[in-house]
């Protein structure tokens, strides 16, 4: 009788997990002859939850058959959301230096990024070695007040991530590894984040041999490209105008436009090129310095876009007097210098061009 009751409980648990892979698992099982079997089954459920994550569990629950098998041929579902792609800087060098220690190194960063994301209502989706995809779902149909609240929360979560990553004693200790410092003297831990908002198709990708729960769309790809631009503009956080326009007015006031780029591949006009402002959020600078430096930076950006690079260079040099370590200012000055302080023929006002249809 005890055996059959245990089988019934496990069968019931299997059905519940199929409907909701993230359900709370009850560990208060009476210790008897079947306790070990039930406990092991519960641990398998817990491992499933960790392996899939919130986003993966929700996606794959749609692909489970009545028999519990995964059917990867079920069509995906369209959703709207905020997508953030983040990447650990200097990862190839760090891997060669840390060797076996690179696993705990990445996992310390992942613990911070994933925890803050989950606390802010998001879901970590992909772990790709040195990179993570983070997703915040938006309601469908999209409601502007709720959308603004979500986007404000997303931005605040990224600021918190950056602060916690910078203050992590474990990451700091690992970055002080003698081999790392010998190869890259003075290097510190750093990550870049690219944020964009739009639609995606969520679903199971793969086969019955190996399946991943993921999101596919040009907007997800665009977030990865924005992260790539953080290196060129020397910032840790970069977000699109699509995301910026959904922030509350007070948060927009503190955001800083650092450039306007050409973007190709918008849905409905895949061959046309349009302009898109790019923004960052300067969370680690004094308000007075920010106000003075921003006014100077903005003047330089207007001159740069109009093709008056001489004036832009003079103004940006003044910006560095207020804010010597500002990454975007130094990036633009280097770009102007590398191009002989004159805009190239046919200057469109943009130094960078991205394609929504292009993968990273």
mmCIF file of C-alpha atoms in Angstrom:
data_model
loop_
_atom_site.group_PDB
_atom_site.id
_atom_site.type_symbol
_atom_site.label_atom_id
_atom_site.label_comp_id
_atom_site.label_asym_id
_atom_site.label_seq_id
_atom_site.Cartn_x
_atom_site.Cartn_y
_atom_site.Cartn_z
ATOM 1 C CA UNK A 1 0.000 0.000 0.000
ATOM 2 C CA UNK A 2 2.843 2.420 0.860
ATOM 3 C CA UNK A 3 4.475 1.669 -2.479
ATOM 4 C CA UNK A 4 1.359 2.352 -4.525
ATOM 5 C CA UNK A 5 0.605 5.555 -2.607
ATOM 6 C CA UNK A 6 4.121 6.765 -3.382
ATOM 7 C CA UNK A 7 3.627 5.937 -7.068
ATOM 8 C CA UNK A 8 0.349 7.860 -7.050
ATOM 9 C CA UNK A 9 2.009 10.875 -5.440
ATOM 10 C CA UNK A 10 4.837 10.838 -7.979
ATOM 11 C CA UNK A 11 2.374 10.469 -10.845
ATOM 12 C CA UNK A 12 0.428 13.453 -9.548
ATOM 13 C CA UNK A 13 3.667 15.427 -9.195
ATOM 14 C CA UNK A 14 4.644 14.567 -12.771
ATOM 15 C CA UNK A 15 1.338 15.891 -14.083
ATOM 16 C CA UNK A 16 1.674 19.094 -12.043
ATOM 17 C CA UNK A 17 5.241 19.635 -13.239
ATOM 18 C CA UNK A 18 4.109 19.164 -16.821
ATOM 19 C CA UNK A 19 1.514 21.918 -16.357
ATOM 20 C CA UNK A 20 3.824 24.166 -14.324
ATOM 21 C CA UNK A 21 7.535 23.247 -14.250
ATOM 22 C CA UNK A 22 8.179 26.036 -11.715
ATOM 23 C CA UNK A 23 5.679 24.877 -9.092
ATOM 24 C CA UNK A 24 6.799 24.851 -5.470
ATOM 25 C CA UNK A 25 7.985 21.377 -4.507
ATOM 26 C CA UNK A 26 6.952 20.000 -1.107
ATOM 27 C CA UNK A 27 9.885 18.492 0.779
ATOM 28 C CA UNK A 28 7.770 17.371 3.789
ATOM 29 C CA UNK A 29 7.547 13.738 2.808
ATOM 30 C CA UNK A 30 7.174 11.168 5.583
ATOM 31 C CA UNK A 31 10.331 9.079 5.987
ATOM 32 C CA UNK A 32 9.477 5.486 5.185
ATOM 33 C CA UNK A 33 10.471 2.835 2.678
ATOM 34 C CA UNK A 34 9.491 5.037 -0.257
ATOM 35 C CA UNK A 35 11.017 8.257 1.076
ATOM 36 C CA UNK A 36 14.314 7.890 -0.790
ATOM 37 C CA UNK A 37 12.529 7.273 -4.080
ATOM 38 C CA UNK A 38 10.205 10.263 -3.654
ATOM 39 C CA UNK A 39 13.045 12.490 -2.487
ATOM 40 C CA UNK A 40 15.107 11.590 -5.544
ATOM 41 C CA UNK A 41 12.137 12.344 -7.791
ATOM 42 C CA UNK A 42 11.678 15.725 -6.125
ATOM 43 C CA UNK A 43 15.366 16.510 -6.642
ATOM 44 C CA UNK A 44 15.010 15.697 -10.324
ATOM 45 C CA UNK A 45 12.176 18.233 -10.467
ATOM 46 C CA UNK A 46 14.349 20.833 -8.749
ATOM 47 C CA UNK A 47 17.186 20.213 -11.209
ATOM 48 C CA UNK A 48 14.698 20.619 -14.051
ATOM 49 C CA UNK A 49 13.651 24.005 -12.692
ATOM 50 C CA UNK A 50 17.264 25.195 -12.373
ATOM 51 C CA UNK A 51 18.170 23.890 -15.814
ATOM 52 C CA UNK A 52 15.248 25.496 -17.591
ATOM 53 C CA UNK A 53 14.846 28.713 -15.647
ATOM 54 C CA UNK A 54 11.552 30.598 -15.524
ATOM 55 C CA UNK A 55 11.504 31.530 -19.197
ATOM 56 C CA UNK A 56 12.554 28.077 -20.349
ATOM 57 C CA UNK A 57 10.059 26.290 -18.132
ATOM 58 C CA UNK A 58 7.166 28.359 -19.434
ATOM 59 C CA UNK A 59 8.221 27.862 -23.046
ATOM 60 C CA UNK A 60 8.837 24.127 -22.860
ATOM 61 C CA UNK A 61 5.594 23.484 -20.984
ATOM 62 C CA UNK A 62 3.839 24.295 -24.289
ATOM 63 C CA UNK A 63 5.940 21.659 -26.068
ATOM 64 C CA UNK A 64 5.260 18.735 -23.726
ATOM 65 C CA UNK A 65 2.948 16.036 -25.032
ATOM 66 C CA UNK A 66 0.405 14.210 -22.892
ATOM 67 C CA UNK A 67 2.974 11.442 -22.532
ATOM 68 C CA UNK A 68 5.610 13.862 -21.205
ATOM 69 C CA UNK A 69 7.786 13.885 -24.329
ATOM 70 C CA UNK A 70 9.071 17.094 -25.909
ATOM 71 C CA UNK A 71 7.688 17.980 -29.344
ATOM 72 C CA UNK A 72 10.002 20.634 -30.872
ATOM 73 C CA UNK A 73 7.771 20.968 -33.951
ATOM 74 C CA UNK A 74 5.089 22.971 -32.141
ATOM 75 C CA UNK A 75 5.045 26.577 -33.505
ATOM 76 C CA UNK A 76 6.419 29.311 -31.261
ATOM 77 C CA UNK A 77 4.406 32.157 -29.780
ATOM 78 C CA UNK A 78 4.819 35.860 -30.470
ATOM 79 C CA UNK A 79 5.487 38.053 -27.438
ATOM 80 C CA UNK A 80 6.624 41.580 -26.610
ATOM 81 C CA UNK A 81 9.385 42.282 -24.178
ATOM 82 C CA UNK A 82 12.574 44.021 -23.147
ATOM 83 C CA UNK A 83 15.723 42.166 -24.163
ATOM 84 C CA UNK A 84 19.118 42.686 -22.583
ATOM 85 C CA UNK A 85 22.264 41.036 -23.861
ATOM 86 C CA UNK A 86 25.339 41.215 -21.653
ATOM 87 C CA UNK A 87 28.908 40.085 -22.149
ATOM 88 C CA UNK A 88 32.009 39.737 -19.968
ATOM 89 C CA UNK A 89 34.900 41.821 -21.305
ATOM 90 C CA UNK A 90 38.318 40.273 -22.068
ATOM 91 C CA UNK A 91 36.841 36.808 -21.673
ATOM 92 C CA UNK A 92 39.229 34.981 -24.023
ATOM 93 C CA UNK A 93 42.269 36.296 -22.162
ATOM 94 C CA UNK A 94 40.668 35.632 -18.776
ATOM 95 C CA UNK A 95 39.855 32.044 -19.778
ATOM 96 C CA UNK A 96 43.448 31.405 -20.867
ATOM 97 C CA UNK A 97 44.742 32.851 -17.604
ATOM 98 C CA UNK A 98 42.306 31.318 -15.109
ATOM 99 C CA UNK A 99 41.917 27.943 -16.832
ATOM 100 C CA UNK A 100 39.821 25.746 -14.463
ATOM 101 C CA UNK A 101 38.968 28.760 -12.304
ATOM 102 C CA UNK A 102 37.079 30.339 -15.179
ATOM 103 C CA UNK A 103 33.969 28.316 -14.269
ATOM 104 C CA UNK A 104 33.507 29.816 -10.772
ATOM 105 C CA UNK A 105 34.517 33.186 -12.241
ATOM 106 C CA UNK A 106 31.630 33.130 -14.735
ATOM 107 C CA UNK A 107 29.226 31.688 -12.172
ATOM 108 C CA UNK A 108 29.899 34.474 -9.658
ATOM 109 C CA UNK A 109 28.970 37.022 -12.332
ATOM 110 C CA UNK A 110 25.967 34.913 -13.361
ATOM 111 C CA UNK A 111 24.707 34.716 -9.782
ATOM 112 C CA UNK A 112 24.661 38.515 -9.536
ATOM 113 C CA UNK A 113 23.122 39.115 -12.956
ATOM 114 C CA UNK A 114 20.535 36.342 -12.673
ATOM 115 C CA UNK A 115 19.512 37.208 -9.100
ATOM 116 C CA UNK A 116 18.986 40.895 -9.797
ATOM 117 C CA UNK A 117 17.082 40.045 -12.984
ATOM 118 C CA UNK A 118 14.743 37.666 -11.181
ATOM 119 C CA UNK A 119 14.150 40.135 -8.331
ATOM 120 C CA UNK A 120 13.202 42.766 -10.928
ATOM 121 C CA UNK A 121 10.611 40.504 -12.540
ATOM 122 C CA UNK A 122 12.761 39.340 -15.452
ATOM 123 C CA UNK A 123 13.997 35.928 -16.514
ATOM 124 C CA UNK A 124 17.542 34.852 -17.411
ATOM 125 C CA UNK A 125 17.307 32.891 -20.636
ATOM 126 C CA UNK A 126 20.607 32.030 -22.299
ATOM 127 C CA UNK A 127 24.013 31.312 -20.814
ATOM 128 C CA UNK A 128 26.502 31.420 -23.676
ATOM 129 C CA UNK A 129 29.883 31.168 -21.969
ATOM 130 C CA UNK A 130 30.706 34.818 -21.344
ATOM 131 C CA UNK A 131 27.262 36.153 -22.278
ATOM 132 C CA UNK A 132 23.689 36.092 -20.971
ATOM 133 C CA UNK A 133 20.307 36.971 -22.469
ATOM 134 C CA UNK A 134 17.819 38.535 -20.046
ATOM 135 C CA UNK A 135 14.114 38.937 -20.824
ATOM 136 C CA UNK A 136 11.298 41.001 -19.325
ATOM 137 C CA UNK A 137 7.877 40.229 -20.785
ATOM 138 C CA UNK A 138 5.445 43.033 -21.553
ATOM 139 C CA UNK A 139 1.662 42.559 -21.470
ATOM 140 C CA UNK A 140 -0.162 41.947 -24.744
ATOM 141 C CA UNK A 141 -1.804 44.243 -25.648
ATOM 142 C CA UNK A 142 0.881 46.614 -24.407
ATOM 143 C CA UNK A 143 -0.381 49.110 -21.823
ATOM 144 C CA UNK A 144 1.724 52.320 -21.744
ATOM 145 C CA UNK A 145 1.654 52.908 -17.942
ATOM 146 C CA UNK A 146 2.660 49.315 -17.216
ATOM 147 C CA UNK A 147 5.231 49.395 -20.013
ATOM 148 C CA UNK A 148 6.875 52.482 -18.500
ATOM 149 C CA UNK A 149 6.980 50.895 -15.046
ATOM 150 C CA UNK A 150 8.626 47.764 -16.450
ATOM 151 C CA UNK A 151 11.224 49.728 -18.422
ATOM 152 C CA UNK A 152 12.097 51.906 -15.417
ATOM 153 C CA UNK A 153 12.511 48.735 -13.356
ATOM 154 C CA UNK A 154 14.702 47.171 -16.042
ATOM 155 C CA UNK A 155 17.028 50.172 -16.111
ATOM 156 C CA UNK A 156 17.249 50.296 -12.320
ATOM 157 C CA UNK A 157 18.049 46.572 -12.279
ATOM 158 C CA UNK A 158 20.942 47.105 -14.687
ATOM 159 C CA UNK A 159 22.353 49.887 -12.544
ATOM 160 C CA UNK A 160 22.152 47.578 -9.531
ATOM 161 C CA UNK A 161 23.887 44.787 -11.476
ATOM 162 C CA UNK A 162 26.737 47.072 -12.472
ATOM 163 C CA UNK A 163 27.212 48.276 -8.897
ATOM 164 C CA UNK A 164 27.165 44.751 -7.449
ATOM 165 C CA UNK A 165 29.546 43.444 -10.106
ATOM 166 C CA UNK A 166 31.952 46.308 -9.401
ATOM 167 C CA UNK A 167 31.854 45.707 -5.629
ATOM 168 C CA UNK A 168 32.103 41.900 -5.734
ATOM 169 C CA UNK A 169 35.070 40.790 -3.606
ATOM 170 C CA UNK A 170 35.124 37.394 -5.347
ATOM 171 C CA UNK A 171 35.367 38.878 -8.824
ATOM 172 C CA UNK A 172 37.960 41.389 -7.669
ATOM 173 C CA UNK A 173 40.100 38.631 -6.155
ATOM 174 C CA UNK A 174 39.922 36.501 -9.297
ATOM 175 C CA UNK A 175 40.809 39.492 -11.490
ATOM 176 C CA UNK A 176 43.925 40.026 -9.355
ATOM 177 C CA UNK A 177 45.210 36.613 -10.400
ATOM 178 C CA UNK A 178 48.953 37.080 -11.159
ATOM 179 C CA UNK A 179 48.669 35.656 -14.675
ATOM 180 C CA UNK A 180 45.795 38.033 -15.541
ATOM 181 C CA UNK A 181 47.630 41.065 -14.185
ATOM 182 C CA UNK A 182 50.809 40.089 -15.989
ATOM 183 C CA UNK A 183 48.962 39.903 -19.307
ATOM 184 C CA UNK A 184 46.623 42.887 -18.716
ATOM 185 C CA UNK A 185 48.150 45.118 -15.997
ATOM 186 C CA UNK A 186 45.541 46.964 -13.953
ATOM 187 C CA UNK A 187 42.556 45.327 -15.663
ATOM 188 C CA UNK A 188 39.340 45.125 -13.656
ATOM 189 C CA UNK A 189 36.171 43.109 -14.112
ATOM 190 C CA UNK A 190 33.796 44.645 -16.629
ATOM 191 C CA UNK A 191 30.596 43.727 -18.454
ATOM 192 C CA UNK A 192 28.695 45.464 -21.225
ATOM 193 C CA UNK A 193 24.885 45.546 -21.518
ATOM 194 C CA UNK A 194 22.761 46.296 -24.593
ATOM 195 C CA UNK A 195 19.011 46.881 -24.069
ATOM 196 C CA UNK A 196 16.276 46.969 -26.702
ATOM 197 C CA UNK A 197 12.505 46.463 -26.733
ATOM 198 C CA UNK A 198 10.340 44.776 -29.344
ATOM 199 C CA UNK A 199 8.693 41.515 -30.332
ATOM 200 C CA UNK A 200 10.114 38.010 -30.460
ATOM 201 C CA UNK A 201 9.028 34.449 -31.094
ATOM 202 C CA UNK A 202 9.452 32.319 -27.986
ATOM 203 C CA UNK A 203 9.642 28.587 -28.366
ATOM 204 C CA UNK A 204 11.661 25.386 -28.221
ATOM 205 C CA UNK A 205 14.585 25.265 -30.633
ATOM 206 C CA UNK A 206 16.315 22.008 -31.501
ATOM 207 C CA UNK A 207 15.307 18.371 -31.776
ATOM 208 C CA UNK A 208 14.235 15.494 -29.546
ATOM 209 C CA UNK A 209 17.962 14.911 -28.916
ATOM 210 C CA UNK A 210 18.642 18.421 -27.608
ATOM 211 C CA UNK A 211 16.244 21.305 -27.194
ATOM 212 C CA UNK A 212 16.664 24.855 -25.892
ATOM 213 C CA UNK A 213 13.977 27.322 -24.876
ATOM 214 C CA UNK A 214 14.792 30.612 -26.516
ATOM 215 C CA UNK A 215 13.652 33.851 -28.172
ATOM 216 C CA UNK A 216 14.196 34.607 -31.852
ATOM 217 C CA UNK A 217 13.697 37.974 -33.546
ATOM 218 C CA UNK A 218 15.582 40.892 -35.121
ATOM 219 C CA UNK A 219 15.027 42.791 -31.863
ATOM 220 C CA UNK A 220 16.905 40.184 -29.820
ATOM 221 C CA UNK A 221 19.716 40.332 -32.378
ATOM 222 C CA UNK A 222 19.712 44.120 -32.130
ATOM 223 C CA UNK A 223 20.265 43.939 -28.376
ATOM 224 C CA UNK A 224 23.383 41.822 -29.009
ATOM 225 C CA UNK A 225 24.665 44.406 -31.487
ATOM 226 C CA UNK A 226 24.080 47.222 -29.010
ATOM 227 C CA UNK A 227 26.170 45.347 -26.468
ATOM 228 C CA UNK A 228 28.929 45.161 -29.077
ATOM 229 C CA UNK A 229 28.811 48.943 -29.451
ATOM 230 C CA UNK A 230 29.396 49.458 -25.719
ATOM 231 C CA UNK A 231 33.056 48.644 -26.383
ATOM 232 C CA UNK A 232 33.354 51.262 -29.137
ATOM 233 C CA UNK A 233 31.656 53.984 -27.109
ATOM 234 C CA UNK A 234 33.515 52.929 -23.928
ATOM 235 C CA UNK A 235 30.374 52.564 -21.825
ATOM 236 C CA UNK A 236 28.974 49.668 -19.828
ATOM 237 C CA UNK A 237 25.320 50.317 -20.651
ATOM 238 C CA UNK A 238 23.752 51.223 -23.983
ATOM 239 C CA UNK A 239 20.075 51.298 -24.940
ATOM 240 C CA UNK A 240 18.036 52.092 -27.996
ATOM 241 C CA UNK A 241 15.637 54.958 -28.582
ATOM 242 C CA UNK A 242 12.809 52.390 -28.591
ATOM 243 C CA UNK A 243 13.632 51.610 -24.962
ATOM 244 C CA UNK A 244 14.397 55.210 -23.984
ATOM 245 C CA UNK A 245 11.015 56.482 -25.209
ATOM 246 C CA UNK A 246 9.257 54.077 -22.846
ATOM 247 C CA UNK A 247 11.050 55.371 -19.742
ATOM 248 C CA UNK A 248 9.379 57.829 -17.385
ATOM 249 C CA UNK A 249 10.189 61.537 -17.970
ATOM 250 C CA UNK A 250 12.356 61.808 -14.848
ATOM 251 C CA UNK A 251 14.492 58.848 -15.957
ATOM 252 C CA UNK A 252 14.713 60.191 -19.499
ATOM 253 C CA UNK A 253 16.071 63.462 -18.136
ATOM 254 C CA UNK A 254 19.011 61.632 -16.596
ATOM 255 C CA UNK A 255 19.668 59.521 -19.700
ATOM 256 C CA UNK A 256 22.302 60.857 -22.094
ATOM 257 C CA UNK A 257 22.202 60.550 -25.865
ATOM 258 C CA UNK A 258 25.740 59.650 -26.924
ATOM 259 C CA UNK A 259 25.213 59.300 -30.678
ATOM 260 C CA UNK A 260 22.733 58.794 -33.492
ATOM 261 C CA UNK A 261 23.346 55.767 -35.705
ATOM 262 C CA UNK A 262 22.018 54.486 -39.009
ATOM 263 C CA UNK A 263 19.731 51.457 -38.646
ATOM 264 C CA UNK A 264 18.705 49.197 -41.505
ATOM 265 C CA UNK A 265 16.089 46.457 -41.510
ATOM 266 C CA UNK A 266 13.062 47.782 -39.645
ATOM 267 C CA UNK A 267 10.037 45.484 -40.063
ATOM 268 C CA UNK A 268 7.961 46.690 -42.998
ATOM 269 C CA UNK A 269 10.925 48.512 -44.563
ATOM 270 C CA UNK A 270 13.817 46.003 -44.503
ATOM 271 C CA UNK A 271 15.951 47.896 -47.041
ATOM 272 C CA UNK A 272 15.445 51.437 -45.754
ATOM 273 C CA UNK A 273 17.927 53.147 -43.448
ATOM 274 C CA UNK A 274 16.668 55.291 -40.574
ATOM 275 C CA UNK A 275 18.263 57.189 -37.711
ATOM 276 C CA UNK A 276 18.214 55.941 -34.121
ATOM 277 C CA UNK A 277 19.593 57.820 -31.098
ATOM 278 C CA UNK A 278 21.600 55.738 -28.622
ATOM 279 C CA UNK A 279 21.576 56.394 -24.883
ATOM 280 C CA UNK A 280 23.497 55.545 -21.781
ATOM 281 C CA UNK A 281 22.836 56.216 -18.104
ATOM 282 C CA UNK A 282 25.600 57.892 -16.096
ATOM 283 C CA UNK A 283 24.814 56.531 -12.655
ATOM 284 C CA UNK A 284 28.297 56.969 -11.183
ATOM 285 C CA UNK A 285 28.935 60.694 -11.642
ATOM 286 C CA UNK A 286 28.155 63.705 -9.461
ATOM 287 C CA UNK A 287 25.035 65.661 -10.502
ATOM 288 C CA UNK A 288 26.918 68.970 -10.850
ATOM 289 C CA UNK A 289 29.660 67.426 -12.965
ATOM 290 C CA UNK A 290 27.055 65.605 -15.037
ATOM 291 C CA UNK A 291 25.113 68.812 -15.780
ATOM 292 C CA UNK A 292 28.199 70.777 -16.855
ATOM 293 C CA UNK A 293 29.769 67.945 -18.831
ATOM 294 C CA UNK A 294 26.511 67.003 -20.517
ATOM 295 C CA UNK A 295 25.882 70.518 -21.826
ATOM 296 C CA UNK A 296 29.354 70.550 -23.338
ATOM 297 C CA UNK A 297 29.063 67.006 -24.687
ATOM 298 C CA UNK A 298 25.696 67.730 -26.312
ATOM 299 C CA UNK A 299 27.120 70.800 -28.073
ATOM 300 C CA UNK A 300 29.969 68.711 -29.417
ATOM 301 C CA UNK A 301 27.598 65.981 -30.601
ATOM 302 C CA UNK A 302 25.488 68.487 -32.539
ATOM 303 C CA UNK A 303 28.591 69.836 -34.261
ATOM 304 C CA UNK A 304 29.871 66.321 -34.966
ATOM 305 C CA UNK A 305 26.574 65.253 -36.532
ATOM 306 C CA UNK A 306 26.460 68.430 -38.662
ATOM 307 C CA UNK A 307 29.985 67.742 -39.957
ATOM 308 C CA UNK A 308 31.772 70.542 -38.078
ATOM 309 C CA UNK A 309 34.376 68.244 -36.571
ATOM 310 C CA UNK A 310 36.803 71.023 -35.688
ATOM 311 C CA UNK A 311 34.284 72.669 -33.392
ATOM 312 C CA UNK A 312 33.203 69.284 -32.032
ATOM 313 C CA UNK A 313 36.800 68.452 -31.124
ATOM 314 C CA UNK A 314 37.332 71.755 -29.322
ATOM 315 C CA UNK A 315 34.115 71.414 -27.333
ATOM 316 C CA UNK A 316 34.742 67.770 -26.400
ATOM 317 C CA UNK A 317 38.195 68.651 -25.117
ATOM 318 C CA UNK A 318 36.450 71.085 -22.771
ATOM 319 C CA UNK A 319 34.110 68.261 -21.758
ATOM 320 C CA UNK A 320 37.109 66.252 -20.553
ATOM 321 C CA UNK A 321 38.075 69.146 -18.271
ATOM 322 C CA UNK A 322 34.801 68.521 -16.398
ATOM 323 C CA UNK A 323 34.854 64.760 -16.757
ATOM 324 C CA UNK A 324 38.296 63.341 -17.706
ATOM 325 C CA UNK A 325 37.211 59.679 -17.674
ATOM 326 C CA UNK A 326 34.079 60.030 -19.837
ATOM 327 C CA UNK A 327 34.084 57.140 -22.299
ATOM 328 C CA UNK A 328 31.815 58.512 -25.067
ATOM 329 C CA UNK A 329 33.778 61.786 -25.248
ATOM 330 C CA UNK A 330 37.091 59.944 -25.547
ATOM 331 C CA UNK A 331 35.581 57.566 -28.106
ATOM 332 C CA UNK A 332 34.343 60.396 -30.328
ATOM 333 C CA UNK A 333 37.634 62.301 -30.056
ATOM 334 C CA UNK A 334 39.551 59.192 -31.098
ATOM 335 C CA UNK A 335 37.180 58.688 -34.044
ATOM 336 C CA UNK A 336 37.639 62.303 -35.190
ATOM 337 C CA UNK A 337 41.413 62.038 -34.862
ATOM 338 C CA UNK A 338 41.597 58.715 -36.707
ATOM 339 C CA UNK A 339 39.696 60.253 -39.649
ATOM 340 C CA UNK A 340 41.919 63.317 -39.967
ATOM 341 C CA UNK A 341 39.447 65.638 -38.226
ATOM 342 C CA UNK A 342 37.348 65.853 -41.394
ATOM 343 C CA UNK A 343 34.092 64.021 -42.128
ATOM 344 C CA UNK A 344 34.338 61.570 -45.032
ATOM 345 C CA UNK A 345 32.635 62.347 -48.356
ATOM 346 C CA UNK A 346 28.893 61.776 -48.166
ATOM 347 C CA UNK A 347 28.877 62.110 -44.362
ATOM 348 C CA UNK A 348 25.417 61.086 -43.133
ATOM 349 C CA UNK A 349 25.863 62.326 -39.576
ATOM 350 C CA UNK A 350 26.371 58.813 -38.168
ATOM 351 C CA UNK A 351 29.621 56.991 -37.460
ATOM 352 C CA UNK A 352 27.985 53.593 -36.859
ATOM 353 C CA UNK A 353 25.477 51.489 -38.774
ATOM 354 C CA UNK A 354 23.555 48.482 -37.520
ATOM 355 C CA UNK A 355 21.263 46.017 -39.269
ATOM 356 C CA UNK A 356 18.234 44.667 -37.408
ATOM 357 C CA UNK A 357 18.330 41.559 -39.600
ATOM 358 C CA UNK A 358 21.983 40.801 -38.963
ATOM 359 C CA UNK A 359 23.048 38.381 -36.265
ATOM 360 C CA UNK A 360 25.889 39.185 -33.924
#
